[in-house]
C-alpha positions as MATLAB code, in Angstrom:
seq = 'XXXXXXXXXXXXXXXXXXXXXXXXXXXXXXXXXXXXXXXXXXXXXXXXXXXXXXXXXXXXXXXXXXXXXXXXXXXXXXXXXXXXXXXXXXXXXXXXXXXXXXXXXXXXXXXXXXXXXXXXXXXXXXXXXXXXXXXXXXXXXXXXXXXXXXXXXXXXXXXXXXXXXXXXXXXXXXXXXXXXXXXXXXXXXXXXXXXXXXXXXXXXXXXXXXXXXXXXXXXXXXXXXXXXXXXXXXXXXXXXXXXXXXXXXXXXXXXXXXXXXXXXXXXXXXXXXXXXXXXXXXXXXXXXXXXXXXXXXXXXXXXXXXXXXXXXXXXXXXXXXXXXXXXXXXXXXXXXXXXXXXXXXXXXXXXXXXXXXXXXXXXXXXXXXXXXXXXXXXXXXXXXXXXXXXXXXXXXXXXXXXXXXXXXXXXXXXXXXXXXXXXXXXXXXXXXXXXXXXXXXXXXXXXXXXXXXXXXXXXXXXXXXXXXXXXXXXXXXXXXXXXXXXXXXXXXXXXXXXXXXXXXXXXXXXXXXXXXXXXX';
ca = [
     -52.016   35.302   35.964;
     -55.677   36.202   35.159;
     -57.242   37.502   31.987;
     -56.989   41.041   33.235;
     -53.317   40.709   33.938;
     -52.398   39.622   30.431;
     -51.547   41.897   27.741;
     -53.454   41.908   24.368;
     -50.704   39.768   22.884;
     -50.802   37.268   25.459;
     -54.417   36.868   25.114;
     -54.321   36.578   21.405;
     -51.403   33.855   21.813;
     -53.922   31.679   24.443;
     -56.382   31.772   21.465;
     -53.830   29.880   19.050;
     -53.659   26.386   18.428;
     -50.186   25.915   16.356;
     -48.612   23.143   14.522;
     -44.846   22.756   13.461;
     -42.185   20.369   11.882;
     -39.683   18.139   13.537;
     -39.927   16.022   16.764;
     -37.815   18.551   18.842;
     -38.930   21.991   20.524;
     -37.662   24.753   17.722;
     -36.614   28.055   18.521;
     -39.683   29.553   16.615;
     -42.112   27.547   18.822;
     -40.318   28.174   21.964;
     -40.351   31.983   21.129;
     -43.996   31.798   20.284;
     -44.707   30.271   23.718;
     -42.519   32.681   25.746;
     -43.281   35.827   23.991;
     -46.755   35.570   22.505;
     -48.137   33.080   25.365;
     -49.250   30.658   22.857;
     -51.596   28.377   24.459;
     -52.158   25.537   22.335;
     -49.943   22.888   20.366;
     -51.250   20.355   17.633;
     -49.019   17.406   17.004;
     -49.038   15.501   13.549;
     -47.058   12.354   12.247;
     -44.254   14.778   11.475;
     -43.754   15.139   15.155;
     -44.105   11.765   16.254;
     -41.028    9.552   16.987;
     -40.655    6.546   19.553;
     -43.127    7.011   22.634;
     -39.739    8.129   24.645;
     -39.107   10.929   21.950;
     -42.937   12.080   22.121;
     -42.786   12.148   25.798;
     -39.586   14.312   25.759;
     -41.212   16.603   23.291;
     -44.422   17.326   25.235;
     -42.359   17.795   28.381;
     -40.131   20.140   26.746;
     -43.166   22.131   25.644;
     -44.714   22.191   29.018;
     -41.565   23.107   30.591;
     -41.108   25.905   28.279;
     -44.679   27.438   29.041;
     -43.964   26.996   32.929;
     -40.891   28.488   32.710;
     -42.422   31.620   30.856;
     -45.122   31.957   33.563;
     -48.325   30.306   31.659;
     -51.104   30.196   34.330;
     -51.940   26.631   33.087;
     -50.126   24.053   31.040;
     -50.556   23.862   27.113;
     -53.288   22.165   25.400;
     -51.377   19.631   23.301;
     -53.814   18.016   20.815;
     -53.724   15.265   18.210;
     -56.203   13.778   15.834;
     -55.979    9.960   17.185;
     -59.340    8.944   15.845;
     -57.836    5.590   15.559;
     -58.140    3.495   12.527;
     -57.285    5.448    9.256;
     -56.823    8.587   11.040;
     -54.164    8.072   13.656;
     -50.770   10.095   14.575;
     -49.015    7.847   17.154;
     -46.748    5.125   15.880;
     -44.420    2.268   16.981;
     -44.517    1.647   20.443;
     -48.226    2.448   20.955;
     -51.161    0.524   20.320;
     -52.964    0.276   16.979;
     -56.843    0.693   18.005;
     -59.776    0.235   15.540;
     -61.397    3.058   14.098;
     -65.015    4.391   14.413;
     -66.737    2.510   11.662;
     -65.156   -1.111   13.038;
     -66.451   -0.071   16.344;
     -69.635    0.912   14.751;
     -69.803   -2.693   13.170;
     -69.025   -4.454   16.630;
     -71.933   -2.360   18.088;
     -70.985   -2.655   21.710;
     -70.794    0.772   23.646;
     -68.797   -1.145   26.206;
     -66.021   -2.074   23.588;
     -66.141    1.522   22.356;
     -65.648    2.814   25.885;
     -62.879    0.381   26.764;
     -61.246    1.156   23.534;
     -61.501    5.207   24.432;
     -60.362    4.847   27.519;
     -57.332    2.833   26.422;
     -56.399    5.377   23.800;
     -56.789    8.113   26.254;
     -54.429    6.302   28.687;
     -51.736    6.134   26.161;
     -52.244    9.802   25.151;
     -52.087   11.065   28.730;
     -48.988    9.014   29.114;
     -46.963   10.693   26.310;
     -48.023   14.040   27.698;
     -51.196   14.807   25.042;
     -53.770   16.023   26.824;
     -56.536   17.015   24.045;
     -57.905   14.374   21.340;
     -59.510   15.867   18.252;
     -62.200   13.236   18.578;
     -64.633   11.723   18.434;
     -66.037   12.268   14.819;
     -69.868   12.705   15.315;
     -70.707   13.103   11.705;
     -73.598   10.771   10.491;
     -72.075    9.018    7.465;
     -75.240    9.235    5.275;
     -73.732    9.841    1.885;
     -71.752    6.959    0.352;
     -70.124    9.389   -1.651;
     -68.415   11.250    0.839;
     -64.586   11.372    0.151;
     -63.366   12.663    3.762;
     -65.780   11.034    6.333;
     -66.525    7.405    5.505;
     -65.212    5.065    7.797;
     -64.054    8.092   10.357;
     -67.810    7.841   11.362;
     -69.518    5.478   13.529;
     -71.751    4.842   10.565;
     -75.176    5.778    9.164;
     -77.322    5.373   11.837;
     -78.153    8.621   13.890;
     -78.550    6.488   17.320;
     -75.634    4.308   16.570;
     -73.511    7.580   16.171;
     -75.000    8.819   19.467;
     -74.331    5.824   21.196;
     -70.882    5.258   20.424;
     -70.026    8.772   20.570;
     -71.049    9.218   23.938;
     -69.271    5.993   24.954;
     -65.860    7.440   23.371;
     -66.479   10.737   25.257;
     -66.786    8.963   28.730;
     -63.903    6.538   27.936;
     -61.602    9.860   27.621;
     -63.115   12.056   30.151;
     -62.759    9.375   32.612;
     -58.841    9.449   32.177;
     -58.779   13.209   31.964;
     -58.242   13.730   28.391;
     -60.067   16.636   26.624;
     -62.599   15.380   23.757;
     -63.554   17.534   20.835;
     -66.760   16.853   19.204;
     -66.411   17.210   15.335;
     -67.353   18.308   12.711;
     -70.189   20.700   13.684;
     -72.897   21.139   12.406;
     -72.101   17.908   10.303;
     -69.563   16.804    7.665;
     -71.468   13.437    6.984;
     -73.738   14.301    3.918;
     -70.962   15.903    1.826;
     -69.598   14.646   -1.660;
     -66.565   17.398   -1.307;
     -63.463   17.133    1.104;
     -63.372   20.266    2.868;
     -59.503   20.056    2.774;
     -59.858   20.643   -1.055;
     -62.794   22.897   -1.388;
     -65.925   24.233    0.386;
     -68.553   21.772    0.870;
     -72.406   22.685    0.968;
     -75.340   20.627    2.967;
     -78.214   21.983    1.390;
     -80.823   20.488    3.769;
     -83.418   22.454    5.508;
     -83.751   22.863    9.547;
     -85.947   19.966   10.159;
     -83.947   17.420    8.792;
     -80.508   18.789   10.264;
     -82.339   18.943   13.488;
     -83.251   15.143   13.258;
     -79.859   13.865   11.609;
     -76.814   16.023   11.537;
     -77.548   18.177   14.957;
     -78.615   15.254   17.229;
     -75.260   13.598   17.921;
     -73.836   17.072   18.903;
     -76.854   18.103   21.222;
     -76.500   14.677   22.831;
     -72.943   15.062   23.423;
     -73.429   18.788   24.824;
     -76.043   17.775   27.219;
     -73.550   14.819   28.493;
     -71.095   17.576   28.943;
     -68.460   17.372   26.201;
     -65.891   20.374   26.522;
     -65.040   21.020   23.321;
     -66.506   21.195   19.788;
     -64.962   21.572   16.514;
     -66.446   23.708   13.572;
     -66.383   22.198   10.162;
     -65.481   24.114    6.937;
     -69.055   23.422    5.320;
     -71.502   25.778    4.147;
     -75.002   25.439    5.410;
     -77.560   27.928    3.939;
     -80.272   26.836    6.346;
     -78.226   28.864    8.978;
     -76.302   31.103    7.097;
     -77.748   33.772    4.784;
     -74.316   34.766    3.175;
     -73.521   32.535    0.115;
     -70.572   30.349    0.398;
     -69.629   31.220    3.981;
     -68.306   27.855    5.888;
     -69.853   27.436    9.301;
     -66.464   28.207   10.747;
     -66.891   31.727    9.858;
     -70.532   31.995   10.621;
     -72.017   33.918   13.454;
     -75.224   32.432   12.727;
     -73.799   28.820   13.183;
     -71.506   29.273   15.975;
     -73.195   31.927   18.333;
     -76.891   31.452   17.119;
     -76.992   27.733   16.669;
     -74.296   26.230   18.534;
     -73.949   28.426   21.744;
     -77.477   30.257   22.002;
     -80.074   27.581   20.519;
     -78.069   24.320   21.734;
     -76.700   25.570   24.764;
     -73.026   25.092   24.414;
     -71.028   27.010   26.769;
     -67.526   25.306   26.374;
     -64.909   25.882   23.993;
     -64.932   26.225   20.331;
     -62.232   25.407   18.108;
     -61.829   25.726   14.203;
     -60.586   22.956   12.071;
     -57.376   23.741   10.588;
     -57.644   27.340    8.973;
     -55.113   26.269    6.210;
     -57.498   23.866    4.759;
     -58.485   25.023    1.199;
     -62.168   25.946    1.845;
     -60.864   28.684    3.901;
     -57.340   29.312    2.832;
     -58.341   29.651   -0.873;
     -61.694   31.905   -0.355;
     -61.291   34.450    2.508;
     -57.864   33.341    3.276;
     -56.161   31.921    6.643;
     -55.439   35.354    8.359;
     -58.801   37.037    7.540;
     -60.364   33.763    8.550;
     -58.855   33.765   11.768;
     -60.330   37.249   12.459;
     -63.613   36.375   11.114;
     -63.922   32.890   13.025;
     -63.319   35.196   16.326;
     -66.096   37.377   15.340;
     -68.199   34.531   14.772;
     -67.855   33.223   18.307;
     -64.804   30.665   17.979;
     -62.197   30.158   20.920;
     -59.306   28.651   19.479;
     -57.876   29.317   16.038;
     -56.031   26.325   14.502;
     -53.315   27.028   12.441;
     -51.287   23.839   11.693;
     -48.714   24.346    9.262;
     -47.123   27.581    8.542;
     -45.171   29.729   11.112;
     -45.478   32.720    9.133;
     -49.284   32.581    8.768;
     -49.504   31.851   12.515;
     -47.719   35.314   13.280;
     -49.623   37.208   10.604;
     -52.961   35.791   12.059;
     -51.954   37.248   15.381;
     -50.823   40.487   14.094;
     -54.133   40.660   12.290;
     -56.281   40.235   15.176;
     -54.273   42.773   17.226;
     -54.785   45.581   14.591;
     -58.303   44.751   14.456;
     -58.698   45.429   18.402;
     -56.340   48.411   18.036;
     -58.660   49.771   15.346;
     -62.006   49.056   16.888;
     -62.984   46.444   14.485;
     -62.975   43.827   17.187;
     -64.047   44.402   20.669;
     -61.174   43.138   23.141;
     -64.142   41.580   25.216;
     -64.544   39.084   22.390;
     -61.133   37.891   22.934;
     -61.407   38.044   26.789;
     -64.536   35.845   26.731;
     -62.756   33.180   24.704;
     -59.359   33.250   26.972;
     -61.643   32.752   30.075;
     -63.619   29.669   28.320;
     -59.950   28.223   27.531;
     -58.701   28.920   30.978;
     -61.926   27.314   32.520;
     -60.990   24.425   30.481;
     -57.464   24.194   31.345;
     -58.203   24.577   34.932;
     -60.719   21.583   34.694;
     -58.366   19.101   33.117;
     -54.783   20.251   33.312;
     -52.207   20.815   36.297;
     -48.674   21.394   36.641;
     -48.616   18.804   39.149;
     -49.685   16.179   36.279;
     -47.234   17.769   33.646;
     -44.147   16.875   36.286;
     -45.578   13.310   37.050;
     -45.401   12.701   33.052;
     -41.832   13.652   33.098;
     -40.863   10.351   35.066;
     -40.927    8.191   31.943;
     -43.227    6.455   29.405;
     -45.674    4.644   31.580;
     -46.551    0.902   31.174;
     -50.099    1.849   29.713;
     -48.502    3.029   26.378;
     -48.429   -0.222   24.261;
     -49.615   -2.329   26.982;
     -50.377   -6.065   26.365;
     -53.712   -5.508   27.575;
     -54.316   -2.748   25.421;
     -53.097   -4.889   22.225;
     -55.695   -7.549   23.433;
     -58.276   -5.573   23.715;
     -57.927   -4.244   20.095;
     -57.390   -7.649   18.659;
     -60.691   -8.754   19.950;
     -62.442   -5.764   18.901;
     -60.875   -6.389   15.219;
     -61.888   -9.810   15.252;
     -65.823   -8.808   16.427;
     -65.994   -5.862   13.835;
     -64.479   -7.319   10.271;
     -67.854   -8.323    8.345;
     -68.452  -10.999    5.804;
     -71.097   -9.281    3.711;
     -71.062  -11.818    0.841;
     -70.162  -15.393    0.223;
     -71.132  -17.560   -2.748;
     -70.046  -20.681   -1.193;
     -66.695  -20.476   -1.654;
     -65.310  -19.725    1.827;
     -63.313  -20.889    3.494;
     -60.446  -20.887    0.925;
     -58.493  -23.931    0.695;
     -55.214  -24.078    2.660;
     -53.864  -26.230    0.201;
     -50.533  -25.118   -1.152;
     -51.341  -26.478   -4.742;
     -54.240  -23.582   -4.708;
     -52.549  -20.634   -6.459;
     -53.435  -17.303   -4.989;
     -52.934  -13.689   -6.702;
     -53.181  -10.842   -4.291;
     -54.104   -7.626   -5.724;
     -54.339   -4.356   -3.828;
     -54.299   -0.743   -4.206;
     -50.835    0.609   -3.523;
     -49.774    2.037   -0.326;
     -48.605    5.135   -1.870;
     -52.361    6.082   -2.059;
     -54.461    7.819    0.784;
     -58.071    8.726    0.337;
     -57.948   12.113    2.115;
     -55.110   14.570    3.319;
     -56.087   13.908    7.155;
     -54.614   10.520    6.731;
     -50.961   10.014    7.452;
     -49.180    8.275    4.304;
     -46.802    6.683    6.966;
     -49.387    4.206    7.889;
     -51.160    3.697    4.400;
     -49.251    0.381    3.619;
     -52.286   -1.776    2.876;
     -50.352   -5.031    3.674;
     -53.054   -7.266    2.400;
     -50.317   -9.753    0.908;
     -48.750  -10.029    4.362;
     -51.846  -11.173    5.833;
     -52.469  -13.786    2.979;
     -48.977  -14.975    3.367;
     -49.495  -16.170    7.084;
     -51.577  -18.953    5.423;
     -50.130  -19.284    1.883;
     -46.769  -18.019    1.885;
     -46.492  -18.433   -1.867;
     -49.066  -15.984   -2.726;
     -48.116  -13.504   -5.473;
     -48.705   -9.867   -4.978;
     -49.562   -7.332   -7.280;
     -50.031   -3.370   -6.526;
     -52.154   -1.050   -8.546;
     -53.209    2.544   -8.534;
     -56.335    4.038   -6.875;
     -57.205    4.296  -10.656;
     -55.663    1.559  -12.277;
     -54.245    2.274  -15.706;
     -54.874    0.235  -18.731;
     -51.189   -1.230  -18.331;
     -51.946   -2.027  -14.631;
     -55.072   -3.984  -15.658;
     -53.605   -5.801  -18.297;
     -50.733   -6.954  -15.958;
     -53.209   -8.057  -13.434;
     -55.103  -10.060  -16.067;
     -51.895  -11.610  -17.328;
     -51.210  -12.990  -13.995;
     -54.795  -14.016  -13.488;
     -54.303  -16.642  -16.131;
     -52.280  -18.638  -13.820;
     -54.064  -18.220  -10.586;
     -56.901  -20.313   -9.177;
     -58.333  -17.570   -6.977;
     -57.823  -13.529   -6.632;
     -58.126  -11.932   -3.262;
     -58.372   -8.257   -4.196;
     -58.311   -5.290   -1.816;
     -59.960   -2.151   -2.714;
     -60.007    1.293   -1.219;
     -63.364    3.164   -1.944;
     -63.861    1.556   -5.375;
     -67.250    2.974   -5.259;
     -65.766    6.443   -5.835;
     -63.178    5.124   -8.248;
     -64.348    3.972  -11.442;
     -61.351    2.142  -12.816;
     -60.776    0.329   -9.626;
     -64.408   -1.119   -9.958;
     -63.954   -1.846  -13.518;
     -60.530   -3.997  -12.948;
     -62.428   -5.959  -10.326;
     -65.646   -6.666  -12.411;
     -63.151   -7.750  -15.322;
     -61.517  -10.206  -13.209;
     -64.985  -11.471  -11.823;
     -65.819  -12.326  -15.587;
     -62.893  -14.812  -15.760;
     -64.884  -17.451  -14.169;
     -62.488  -17.681  -11.236;
     -63.278  -16.980   -7.544;
     -62.843  -13.194   -6.797;
     -62.744  -12.516   -2.834;
     -62.665   -8.756   -2.164;
     -61.660   -7.277    0.999;
     -62.883   -3.634    1.251;
     -59.869   -2.009    2.991;
     -61.913    1.212    3.647;
     -65.595    2.079    2.916;
     -67.872   -0.791    2.986;
     -69.878    0.715    0.060;
     -67.829   -1.059   -2.845;
     -70.054   -4.174   -3.201;
     -72.522   -1.579   -4.644;
     -70.391   -1.302   -7.758;
     -68.884   -5.122   -7.680;
     -71.973   -7.169   -6.913;
     -70.793  -10.082   -9.011;
     -67.640  -11.114   -6.906;
     -67.551  -14.477   -5.323;
     -67.209  -13.168   -1.593;
     -66.750   -9.751   -0.063;
     -65.297   -9.074    3.463;
     -65.536   -5.329    5.015;
     -62.486   -4.526    6.698;
     -63.405   -0.624    7.181;
     -59.646    0.036    7.542;
     -56.288   -1.011    5.898;
     -54.472   -1.336    8.925;
     -52.775   -4.857    9.530;
     -54.644   -6.034   12.272;
     -58.073   -5.272   10.255;
     -56.409   -7.094    7.341;
     -55.341  -10.011    9.379;
     -58.921  -10.294   10.752;
     -60.299  -10.400    7.248;
     -58.027  -12.841    6.040;
     -58.740  -15.037    9.007;
     -62.415  -15.026    7.870;
     -61.260  -15.844    4.195;
     -59.545  -18.899    5.417;
     -62.248  -20.168    7.710;
     -60.247  -19.470   11.192;
];
């Protein structure tokens, strides 16, 4: 089926990247694939079960599309950035995230991790990764990027970003450079509001845009647009890049020469949904030059967006050729990466690559190389003497720093890592902003402890957390901090006895950090 053979409804369906709830193919999703020719699916943690269940879901989705006469398989995407932003669960390999790989600073390691990640995704029928993050995290106050970036160095982000893309493309998994033109220098989470990057063109060209230009030149096939306002490119006030013709067409396509597929970030994020609205945002994104419209959660909004676009074409508000151009780009991408033959092969069972021992060893070595000791006043390694009383204090696993993180994995098991060496270590949890009662409770237990191991989560952004650590440091007893997310916490707790940057709260990262603390 070519573009010319598709009805308007089918062409609009090819533009959609939809999410849904559950680990089975629902009737609503089945109907949208069959009747509307919806061409893309995004999976979240709510869709992920065992590897066998994931493969069954992706196989059912593709069978539905093939039976309905789709010319190519569905794009099935996922946010598997690794580290703190991941969707795959039990039975798959836990790989380190970007900031930890930036700390290792070996492109070969990044390439191997990316390739192994892609092998596991492809083995489960997932053919598109909404990664890598190419934002340069040059603002320590950034609440949403942080350790999702390879770091603060433009060149470092370029080197590791390209290695990530190479690793995925070698396996045949679509990569998505995000969040164009750059979400690194913001202090607002676009899930919650509309951030602004106020810099001029010269600065943006030398910092924010460079990783994306390098990725385009290296052949990245998809770019995700950020819900961020760039006044240097967009004259109309408070228009996110996603909806800006000047950014998508003028900058990305015409000036930077990108001819591939452009996708929105989720149009239900507050930066769009609470301003122009998700439905109108979908139409305006198309007018701006975007190809794929991502509506991740609400079936009602997905249908309304499709209806609004059809209405715009029928009324003459939107030329059908705009849709045709986008569908052609999407089909070219599918032709390059997808085939019904590969989909059929995926139905033979979960391949050995998923959760492979070689992948687990690769990840373990990377964690050991990346976790970083940044300060030690001569107290490390801690004694393994069982008479030394250790108090472990950590931010509660009920807290996640941004909506993009999956709360299923935010368990912050620092005490488990410590108890490998000291089984009797006491464990206290506090909130992201510890209350007065929580502080008093920690201080009371501090009296009977010889040393405190404190796991912070972005204490540089949470004043009460920093205050508690500083109060504990004044007791005259050693305080060892393991930064379980951004490494910048040392700037607000300078008097701690030792400080280890783990970059993420995954158990492998925490184990590596505690290995350092105890001298392994």
